[in-house]
PDB file of C-alpha atoms in Angstrom:
ATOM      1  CA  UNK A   1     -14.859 -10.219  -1.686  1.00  0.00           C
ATOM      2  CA  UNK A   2     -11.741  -9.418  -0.060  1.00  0.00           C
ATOM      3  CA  UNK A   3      -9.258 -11.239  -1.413  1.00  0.00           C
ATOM      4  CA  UNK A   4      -6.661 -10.606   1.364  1.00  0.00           C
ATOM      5  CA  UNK A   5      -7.832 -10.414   5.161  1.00  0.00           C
ATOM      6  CA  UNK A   6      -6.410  -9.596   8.314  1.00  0.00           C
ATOM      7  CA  UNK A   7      -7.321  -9.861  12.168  1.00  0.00           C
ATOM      8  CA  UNK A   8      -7.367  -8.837  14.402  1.00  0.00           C
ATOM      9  CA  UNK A   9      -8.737  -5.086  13.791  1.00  0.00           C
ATOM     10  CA  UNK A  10      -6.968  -3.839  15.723  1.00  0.00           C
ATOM     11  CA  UNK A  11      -4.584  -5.080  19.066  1.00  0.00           C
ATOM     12  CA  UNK A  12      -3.120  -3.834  22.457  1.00  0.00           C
ATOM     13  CA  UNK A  13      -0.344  -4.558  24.101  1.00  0.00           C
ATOM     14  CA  UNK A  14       2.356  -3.740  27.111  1.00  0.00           C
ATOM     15  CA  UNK A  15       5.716  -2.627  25.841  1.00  0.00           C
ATOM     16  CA  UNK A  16       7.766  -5.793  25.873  1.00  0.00           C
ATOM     17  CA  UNK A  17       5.189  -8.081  24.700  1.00  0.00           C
ATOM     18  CA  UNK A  18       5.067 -10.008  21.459  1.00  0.00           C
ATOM     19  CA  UNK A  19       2.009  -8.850  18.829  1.00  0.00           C
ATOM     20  CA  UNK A  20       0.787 -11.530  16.507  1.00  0.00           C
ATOM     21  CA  UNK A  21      -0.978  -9.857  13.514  1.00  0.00           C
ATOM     22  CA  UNK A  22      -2.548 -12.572  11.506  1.00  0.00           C
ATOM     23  CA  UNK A  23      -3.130 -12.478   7.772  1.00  0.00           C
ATOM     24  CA  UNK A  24      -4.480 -14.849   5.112  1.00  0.00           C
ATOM     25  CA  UNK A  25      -5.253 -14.569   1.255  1.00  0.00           C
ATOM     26  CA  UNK A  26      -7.601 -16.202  -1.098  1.00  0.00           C
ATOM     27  CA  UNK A  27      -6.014 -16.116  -4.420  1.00  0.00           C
ATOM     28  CA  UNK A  28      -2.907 -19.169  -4.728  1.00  0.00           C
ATOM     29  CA  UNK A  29      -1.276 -17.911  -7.463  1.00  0.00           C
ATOM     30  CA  UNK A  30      -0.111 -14.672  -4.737  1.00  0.00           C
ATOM     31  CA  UNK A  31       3.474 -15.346  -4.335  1.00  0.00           C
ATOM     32  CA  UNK A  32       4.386 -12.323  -2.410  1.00  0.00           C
ATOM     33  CA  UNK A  33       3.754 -11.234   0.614  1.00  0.00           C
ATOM     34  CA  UNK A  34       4.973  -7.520   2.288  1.00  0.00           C
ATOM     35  CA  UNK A  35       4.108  -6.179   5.322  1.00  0.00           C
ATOM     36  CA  UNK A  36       3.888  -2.173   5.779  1.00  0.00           C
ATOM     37  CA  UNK A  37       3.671  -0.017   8.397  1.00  0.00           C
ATOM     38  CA  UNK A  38       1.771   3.333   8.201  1.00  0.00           C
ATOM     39  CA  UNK A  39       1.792   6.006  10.570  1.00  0.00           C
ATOM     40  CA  UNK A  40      -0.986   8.501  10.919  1.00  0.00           C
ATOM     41  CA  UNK A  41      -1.063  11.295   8.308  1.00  0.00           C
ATOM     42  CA  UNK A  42       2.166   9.321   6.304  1.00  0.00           C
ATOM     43  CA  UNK A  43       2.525   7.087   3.276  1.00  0.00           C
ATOM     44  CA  UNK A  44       2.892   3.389   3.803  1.00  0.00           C
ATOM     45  CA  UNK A  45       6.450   1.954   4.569  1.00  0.00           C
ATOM     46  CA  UNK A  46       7.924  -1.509   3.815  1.00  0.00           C
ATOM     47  CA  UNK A  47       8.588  -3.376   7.028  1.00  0.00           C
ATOM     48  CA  UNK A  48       9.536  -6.721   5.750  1.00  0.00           C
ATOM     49  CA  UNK A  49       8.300  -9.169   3.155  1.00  0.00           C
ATOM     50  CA  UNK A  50       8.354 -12.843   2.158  1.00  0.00           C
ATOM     51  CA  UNK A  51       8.248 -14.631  -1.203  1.00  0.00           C
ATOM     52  CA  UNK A  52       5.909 -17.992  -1.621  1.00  0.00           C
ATOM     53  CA  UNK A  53       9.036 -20.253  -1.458  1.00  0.00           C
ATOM     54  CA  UNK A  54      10.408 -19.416   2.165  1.00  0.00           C
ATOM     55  CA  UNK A  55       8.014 -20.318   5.609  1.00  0.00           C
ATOM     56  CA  UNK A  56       9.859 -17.909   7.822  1.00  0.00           C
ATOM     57  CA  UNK A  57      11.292 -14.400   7.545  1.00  0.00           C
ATOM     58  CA  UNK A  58      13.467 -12.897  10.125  1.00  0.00           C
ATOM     59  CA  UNK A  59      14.407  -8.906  10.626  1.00  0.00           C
ATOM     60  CA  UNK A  60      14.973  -7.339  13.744  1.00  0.00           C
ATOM     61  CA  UNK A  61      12.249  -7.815  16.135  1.00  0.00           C
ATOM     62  CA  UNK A  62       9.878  -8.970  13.241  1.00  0.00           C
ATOM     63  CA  UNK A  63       9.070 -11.840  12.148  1.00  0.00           C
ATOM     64  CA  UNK A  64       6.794 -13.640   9.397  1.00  0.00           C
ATOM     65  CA  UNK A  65       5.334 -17.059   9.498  1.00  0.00           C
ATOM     66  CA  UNK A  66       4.007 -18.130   6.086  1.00  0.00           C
ATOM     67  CA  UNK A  67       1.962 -21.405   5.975  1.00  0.00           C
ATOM     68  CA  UNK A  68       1.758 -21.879   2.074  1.00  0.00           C
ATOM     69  CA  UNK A  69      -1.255 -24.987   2.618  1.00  0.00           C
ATOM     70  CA  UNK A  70      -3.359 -23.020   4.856  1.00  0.00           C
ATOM     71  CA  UNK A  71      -2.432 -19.656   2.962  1.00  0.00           C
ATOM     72  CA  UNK A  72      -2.190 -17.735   6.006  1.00  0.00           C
ATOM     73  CA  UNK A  73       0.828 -15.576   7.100  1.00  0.00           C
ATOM     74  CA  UNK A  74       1.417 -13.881  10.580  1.00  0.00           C
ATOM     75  CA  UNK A  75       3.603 -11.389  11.893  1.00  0.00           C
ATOM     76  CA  UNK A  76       5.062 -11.649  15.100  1.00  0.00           C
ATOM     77  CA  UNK A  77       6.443  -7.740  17.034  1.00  0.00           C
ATOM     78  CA  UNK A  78       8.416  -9.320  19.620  1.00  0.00           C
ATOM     79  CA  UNK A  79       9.515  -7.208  22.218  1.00  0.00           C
ATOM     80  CA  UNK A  80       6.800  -4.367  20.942  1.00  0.00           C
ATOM     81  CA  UNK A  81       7.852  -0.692  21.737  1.00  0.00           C
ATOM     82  CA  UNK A  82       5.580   2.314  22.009  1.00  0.00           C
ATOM     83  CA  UNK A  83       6.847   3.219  19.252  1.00  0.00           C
ATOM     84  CA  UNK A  84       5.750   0.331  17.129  1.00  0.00           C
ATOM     85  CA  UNK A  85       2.076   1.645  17.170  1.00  0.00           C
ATOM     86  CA  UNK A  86       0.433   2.283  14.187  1.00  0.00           C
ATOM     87  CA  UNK A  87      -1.667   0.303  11.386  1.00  0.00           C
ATOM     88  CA  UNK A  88      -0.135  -2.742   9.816  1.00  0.00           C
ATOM     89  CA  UNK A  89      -1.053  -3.881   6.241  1.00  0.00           C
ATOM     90  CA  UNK A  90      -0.549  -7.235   5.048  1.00  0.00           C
ATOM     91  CA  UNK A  91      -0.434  -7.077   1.083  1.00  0.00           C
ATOM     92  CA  UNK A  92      -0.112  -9.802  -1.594  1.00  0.00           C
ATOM     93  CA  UNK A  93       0.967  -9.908  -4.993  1.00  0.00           C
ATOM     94  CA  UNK A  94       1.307 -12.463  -8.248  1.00  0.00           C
ATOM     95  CA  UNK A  95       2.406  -9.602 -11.034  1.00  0.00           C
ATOM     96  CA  UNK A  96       4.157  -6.918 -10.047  1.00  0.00           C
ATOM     97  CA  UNK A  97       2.747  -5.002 -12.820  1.00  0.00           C
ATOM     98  CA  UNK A  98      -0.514  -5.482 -11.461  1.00  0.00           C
ATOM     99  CA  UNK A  99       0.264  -4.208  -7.898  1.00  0.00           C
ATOM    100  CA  UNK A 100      -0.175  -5.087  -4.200  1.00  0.00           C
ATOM    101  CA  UNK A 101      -3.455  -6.140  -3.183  1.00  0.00           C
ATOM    102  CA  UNK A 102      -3.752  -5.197   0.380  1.00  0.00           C
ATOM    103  CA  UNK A 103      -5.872  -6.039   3.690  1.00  0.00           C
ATOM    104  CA  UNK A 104      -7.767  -3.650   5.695  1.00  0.00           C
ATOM    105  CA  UNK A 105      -4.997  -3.693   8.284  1.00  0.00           C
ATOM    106  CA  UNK A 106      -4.426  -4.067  12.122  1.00  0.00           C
ATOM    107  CA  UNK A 107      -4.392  -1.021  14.547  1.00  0.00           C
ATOM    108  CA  UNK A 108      -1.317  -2.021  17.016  1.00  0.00           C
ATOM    109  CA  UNK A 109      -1.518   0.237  20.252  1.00  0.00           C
ATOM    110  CA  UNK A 110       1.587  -0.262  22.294  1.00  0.00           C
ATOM    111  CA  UNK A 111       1.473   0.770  25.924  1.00  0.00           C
ATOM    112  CA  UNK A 112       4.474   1.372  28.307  1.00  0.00           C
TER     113      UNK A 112
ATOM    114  CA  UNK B   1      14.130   9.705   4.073  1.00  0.00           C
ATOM    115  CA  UNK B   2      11.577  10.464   2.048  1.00  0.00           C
ATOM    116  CA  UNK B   3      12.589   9.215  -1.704  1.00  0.00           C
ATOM    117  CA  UNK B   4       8.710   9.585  -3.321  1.00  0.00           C
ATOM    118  CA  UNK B   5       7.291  12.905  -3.012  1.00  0.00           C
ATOM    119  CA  UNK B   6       3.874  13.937  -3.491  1.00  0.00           C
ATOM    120  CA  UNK B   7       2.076  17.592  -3.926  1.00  0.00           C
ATOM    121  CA  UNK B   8       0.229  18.565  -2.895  1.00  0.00           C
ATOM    122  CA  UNK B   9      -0.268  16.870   1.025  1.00  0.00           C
ATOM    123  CA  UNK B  10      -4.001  18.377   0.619  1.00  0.00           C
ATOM    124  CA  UNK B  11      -6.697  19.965  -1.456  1.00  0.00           C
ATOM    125  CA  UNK B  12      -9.846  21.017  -1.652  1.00  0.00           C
ATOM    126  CA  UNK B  13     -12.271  20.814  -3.981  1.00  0.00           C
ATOM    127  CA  UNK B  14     -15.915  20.910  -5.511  1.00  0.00           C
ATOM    128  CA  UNK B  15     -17.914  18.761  -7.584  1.00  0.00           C
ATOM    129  CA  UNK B  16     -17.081  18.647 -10.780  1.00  0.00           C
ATOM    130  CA  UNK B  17     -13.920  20.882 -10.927  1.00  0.00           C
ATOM    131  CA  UNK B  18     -10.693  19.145 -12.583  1.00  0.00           C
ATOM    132  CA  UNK B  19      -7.584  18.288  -9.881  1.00  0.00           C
ATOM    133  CA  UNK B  20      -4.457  17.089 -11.236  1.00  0.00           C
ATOM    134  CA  UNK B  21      -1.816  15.662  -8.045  1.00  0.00           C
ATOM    135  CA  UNK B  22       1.952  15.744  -8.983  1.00  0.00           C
ATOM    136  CA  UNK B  23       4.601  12.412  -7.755  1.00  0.00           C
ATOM    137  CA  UNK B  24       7.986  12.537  -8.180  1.00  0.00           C
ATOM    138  CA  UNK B  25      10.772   9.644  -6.923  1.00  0.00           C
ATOM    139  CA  UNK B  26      14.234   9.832  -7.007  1.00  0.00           C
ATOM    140  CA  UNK B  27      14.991   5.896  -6.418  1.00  0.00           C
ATOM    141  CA  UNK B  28      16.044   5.423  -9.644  1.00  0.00           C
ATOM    142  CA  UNK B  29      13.017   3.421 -10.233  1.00  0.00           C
ATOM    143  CA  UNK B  30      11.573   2.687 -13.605  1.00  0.00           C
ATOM    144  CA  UNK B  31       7.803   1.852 -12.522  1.00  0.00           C
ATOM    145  CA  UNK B  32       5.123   4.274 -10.688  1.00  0.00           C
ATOM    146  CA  UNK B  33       1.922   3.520  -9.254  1.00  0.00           C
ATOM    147  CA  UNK B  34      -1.085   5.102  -8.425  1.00  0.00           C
ATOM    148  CA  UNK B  35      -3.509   3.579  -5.267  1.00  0.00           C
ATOM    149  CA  UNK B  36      -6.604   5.054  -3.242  1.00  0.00           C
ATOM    150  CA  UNK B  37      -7.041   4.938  -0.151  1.00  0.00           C
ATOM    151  CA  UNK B  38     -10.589   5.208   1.471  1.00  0.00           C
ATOM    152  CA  UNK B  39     -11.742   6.318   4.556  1.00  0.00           C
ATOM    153  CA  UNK B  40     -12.173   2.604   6.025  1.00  0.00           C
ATOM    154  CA  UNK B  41      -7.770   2.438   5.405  1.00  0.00           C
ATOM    155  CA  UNK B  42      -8.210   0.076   1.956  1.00  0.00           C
ATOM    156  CA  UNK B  43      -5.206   0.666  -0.273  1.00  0.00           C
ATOM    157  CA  UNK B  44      -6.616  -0.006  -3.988  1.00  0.00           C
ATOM    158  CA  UNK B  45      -4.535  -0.032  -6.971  1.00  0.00           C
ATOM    159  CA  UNK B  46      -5.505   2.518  -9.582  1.00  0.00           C
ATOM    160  CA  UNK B  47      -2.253   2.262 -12.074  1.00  0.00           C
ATOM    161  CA  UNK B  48       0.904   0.721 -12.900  1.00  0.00           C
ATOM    162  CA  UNK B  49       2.700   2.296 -15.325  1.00  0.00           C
ATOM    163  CA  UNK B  50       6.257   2.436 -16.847  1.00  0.00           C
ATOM    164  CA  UNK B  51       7.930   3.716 -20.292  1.00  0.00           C
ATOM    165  CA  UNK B  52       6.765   0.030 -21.709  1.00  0.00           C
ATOM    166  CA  UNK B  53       3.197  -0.285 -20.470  1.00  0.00           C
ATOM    167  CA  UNK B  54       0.304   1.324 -18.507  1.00  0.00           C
ATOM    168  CA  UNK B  55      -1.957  -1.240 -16.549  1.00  0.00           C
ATOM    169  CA  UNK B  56      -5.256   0.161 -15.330  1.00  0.00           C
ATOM    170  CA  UNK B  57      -7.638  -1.780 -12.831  1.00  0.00           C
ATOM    171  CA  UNK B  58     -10.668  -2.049 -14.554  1.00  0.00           C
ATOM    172  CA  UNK B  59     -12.461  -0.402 -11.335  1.00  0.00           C
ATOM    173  CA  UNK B  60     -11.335   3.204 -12.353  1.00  0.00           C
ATOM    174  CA  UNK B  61     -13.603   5.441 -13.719  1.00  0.00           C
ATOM    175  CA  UNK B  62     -12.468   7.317 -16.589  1.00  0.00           C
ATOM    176  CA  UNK B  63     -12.488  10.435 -15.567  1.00  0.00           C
ATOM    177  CA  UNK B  64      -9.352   9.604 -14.013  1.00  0.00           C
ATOM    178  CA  UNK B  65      -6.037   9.417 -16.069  1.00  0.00           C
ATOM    179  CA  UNK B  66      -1.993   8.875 -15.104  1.00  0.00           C
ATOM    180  CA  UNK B  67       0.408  11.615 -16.820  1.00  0.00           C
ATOM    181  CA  UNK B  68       3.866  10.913 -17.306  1.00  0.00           C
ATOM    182  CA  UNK B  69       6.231  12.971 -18.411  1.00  0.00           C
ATOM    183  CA  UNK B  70       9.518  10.854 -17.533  1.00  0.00           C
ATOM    184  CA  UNK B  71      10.230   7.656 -15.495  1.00  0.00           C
ATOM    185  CA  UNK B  72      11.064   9.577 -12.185  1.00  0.00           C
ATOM    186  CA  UNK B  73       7.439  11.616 -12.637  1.00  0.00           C
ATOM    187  CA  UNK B  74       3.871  10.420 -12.646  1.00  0.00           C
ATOM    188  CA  UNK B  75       0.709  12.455 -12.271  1.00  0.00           C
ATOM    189  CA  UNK B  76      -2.851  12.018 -11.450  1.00  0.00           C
ATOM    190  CA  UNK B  77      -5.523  13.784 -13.380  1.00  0.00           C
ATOM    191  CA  UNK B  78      -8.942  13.801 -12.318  1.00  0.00           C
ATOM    192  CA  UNK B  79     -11.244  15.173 -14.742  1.00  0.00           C
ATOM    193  CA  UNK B  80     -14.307  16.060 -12.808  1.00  0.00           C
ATOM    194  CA  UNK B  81     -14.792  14.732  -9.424  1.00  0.00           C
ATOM    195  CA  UNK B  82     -17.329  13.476  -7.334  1.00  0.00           C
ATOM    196  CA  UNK B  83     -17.689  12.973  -3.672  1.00  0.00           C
ATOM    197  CA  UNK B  84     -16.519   9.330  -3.750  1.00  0.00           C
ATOM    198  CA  UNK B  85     -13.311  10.524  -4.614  1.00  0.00           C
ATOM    199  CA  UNK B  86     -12.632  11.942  -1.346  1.00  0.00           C
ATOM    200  CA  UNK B  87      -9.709   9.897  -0.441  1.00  0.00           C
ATOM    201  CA  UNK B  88      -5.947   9.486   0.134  1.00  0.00           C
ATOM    202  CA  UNK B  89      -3.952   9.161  -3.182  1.00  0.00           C
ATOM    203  CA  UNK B  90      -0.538   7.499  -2.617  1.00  0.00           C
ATOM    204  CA  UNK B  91       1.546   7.328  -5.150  1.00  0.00           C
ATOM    205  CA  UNK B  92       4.185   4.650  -5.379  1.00  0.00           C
ATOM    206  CA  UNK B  93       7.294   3.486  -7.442  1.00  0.00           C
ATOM    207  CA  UNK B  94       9.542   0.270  -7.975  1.00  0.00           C
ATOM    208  CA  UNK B  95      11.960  -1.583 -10.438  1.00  0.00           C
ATOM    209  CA  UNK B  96      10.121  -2.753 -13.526  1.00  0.00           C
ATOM    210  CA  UNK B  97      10.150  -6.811 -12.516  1.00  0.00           C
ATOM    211  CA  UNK B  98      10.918  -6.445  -8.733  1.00  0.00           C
ATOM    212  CA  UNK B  99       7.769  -6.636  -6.056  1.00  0.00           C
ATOM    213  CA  UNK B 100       9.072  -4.226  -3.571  1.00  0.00           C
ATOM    214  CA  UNK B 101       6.742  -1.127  -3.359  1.00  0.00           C
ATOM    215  CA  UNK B 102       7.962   2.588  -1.685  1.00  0.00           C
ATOM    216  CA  UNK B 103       4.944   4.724  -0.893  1.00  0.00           C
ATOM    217  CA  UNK B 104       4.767   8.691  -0.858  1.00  0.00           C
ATOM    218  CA  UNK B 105       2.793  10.283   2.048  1.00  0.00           C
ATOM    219  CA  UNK B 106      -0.323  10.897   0.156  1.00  0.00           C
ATOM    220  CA  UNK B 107      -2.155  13.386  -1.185  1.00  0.00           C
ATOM    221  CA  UNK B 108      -5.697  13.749   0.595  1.00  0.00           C
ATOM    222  CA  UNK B 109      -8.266  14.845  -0.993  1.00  0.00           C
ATOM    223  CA  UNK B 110     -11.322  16.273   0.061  1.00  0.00           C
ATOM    224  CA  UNK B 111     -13.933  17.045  -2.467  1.00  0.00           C
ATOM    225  CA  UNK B 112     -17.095  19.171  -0.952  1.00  0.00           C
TER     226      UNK B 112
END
């Protein structure tokens, strides 16, 4: 069972629209949440992250929503860019020793 | 800026032959990590390890095994592979006690 999920597969959008990537996680006891970005043919890179105690987490043009009840977290691409497309992982952990548990990830396409 | 390097970016292999995969970071960090990533895009945690402990996930066959000869250096030794371990390997490192993951861009692995 996949203890972290994330829709939609993947998304499209015009340059200059906001992308909503939606994530949410079954275990409670997660109480941190990171977002990467991954380009074809690279490693995973940290985009921005949130901790269980915050409900909002601003950088730049991205933005996560955390809803600690529902367990569900979002990130919002506002004014996406072409070069914002790629795959975007929503991972969780409880123990850093134990490692991010990740989702499948959303395919962003971002046309001009 | 690439800070976690991994060799080799690809090999090729056949069943049963022994392939060890070399990471190096120079962040400083203090913890590595080991995760697979399959050919549907999930990132799975294989090891955490640092100069106090090693964590395994109990998923991880035996034939594979983490190699460290300092805190900036871990390997990956596969002792005799099989076809499911056709993957990405992405090797990752952090501060012992801090969440915040940087990836390497992967060694892929094809095994024929």
């Amino acid at each position: 069972q996949q203890q972290v999920r994330q829709s939609p597969q993947s998304l499209t959008v015009w340059e200059g629209e906001t992308a909503i990537l939606n994530c949410s996680y079954e275990d409670s006891t997660f109480n941190y949440f990171p977002w990467y970005q991954q380009f074809p043919g690279e490693g995973p890179a940290l985009l921005i992250s949130i901790s269980s105690v915050s409900d909002k987490k601003e950088d730049g043009r991205f933005t996560i929503f955390f809803n600690k009840r529902e367990k569900k977290l979002s990130l919002h691409i506002t004014d996406s860019q072409p070069g914002d497309s790629a795959t975007y992982f929503c991972a969780a952990s409880v123990n850093y020793a134990q490692g991010l548990t990740f989702g499948l990830g959303t395919r962003v396409s971002v046309f001009p | 800026e690439t800070a976690v390097f991994q060799t080799p970016n690809y090999h090729v292999t056949q069943v049963g032959n022994e392939v060890s995969f070399n990471c190096k970071q120079t962040l400083g960090h203090d913890t590595m990590y080991w995760y697979k990533q399959d050919s549907k895009k999930l990132l799975k945690i294989m090891f955490s390890y640092n100069n106090k402990q090693l964590i395994v996930n109990e998923t991880v066959p035996r034939r594979f095994s983490p190699q460290s000869s300092d805190k900036a250096h871990l390997n990956l030794r596969i002792k005799s592979v099989e076809p499911e371990d056709s993957a990405v390997y992405l090797c990752a490192s952090s501060y012992w006690g801090r969440d915040t993951q940087y990836f390497g861009p992967g060694t892929r692995l094809l095994v024929l």
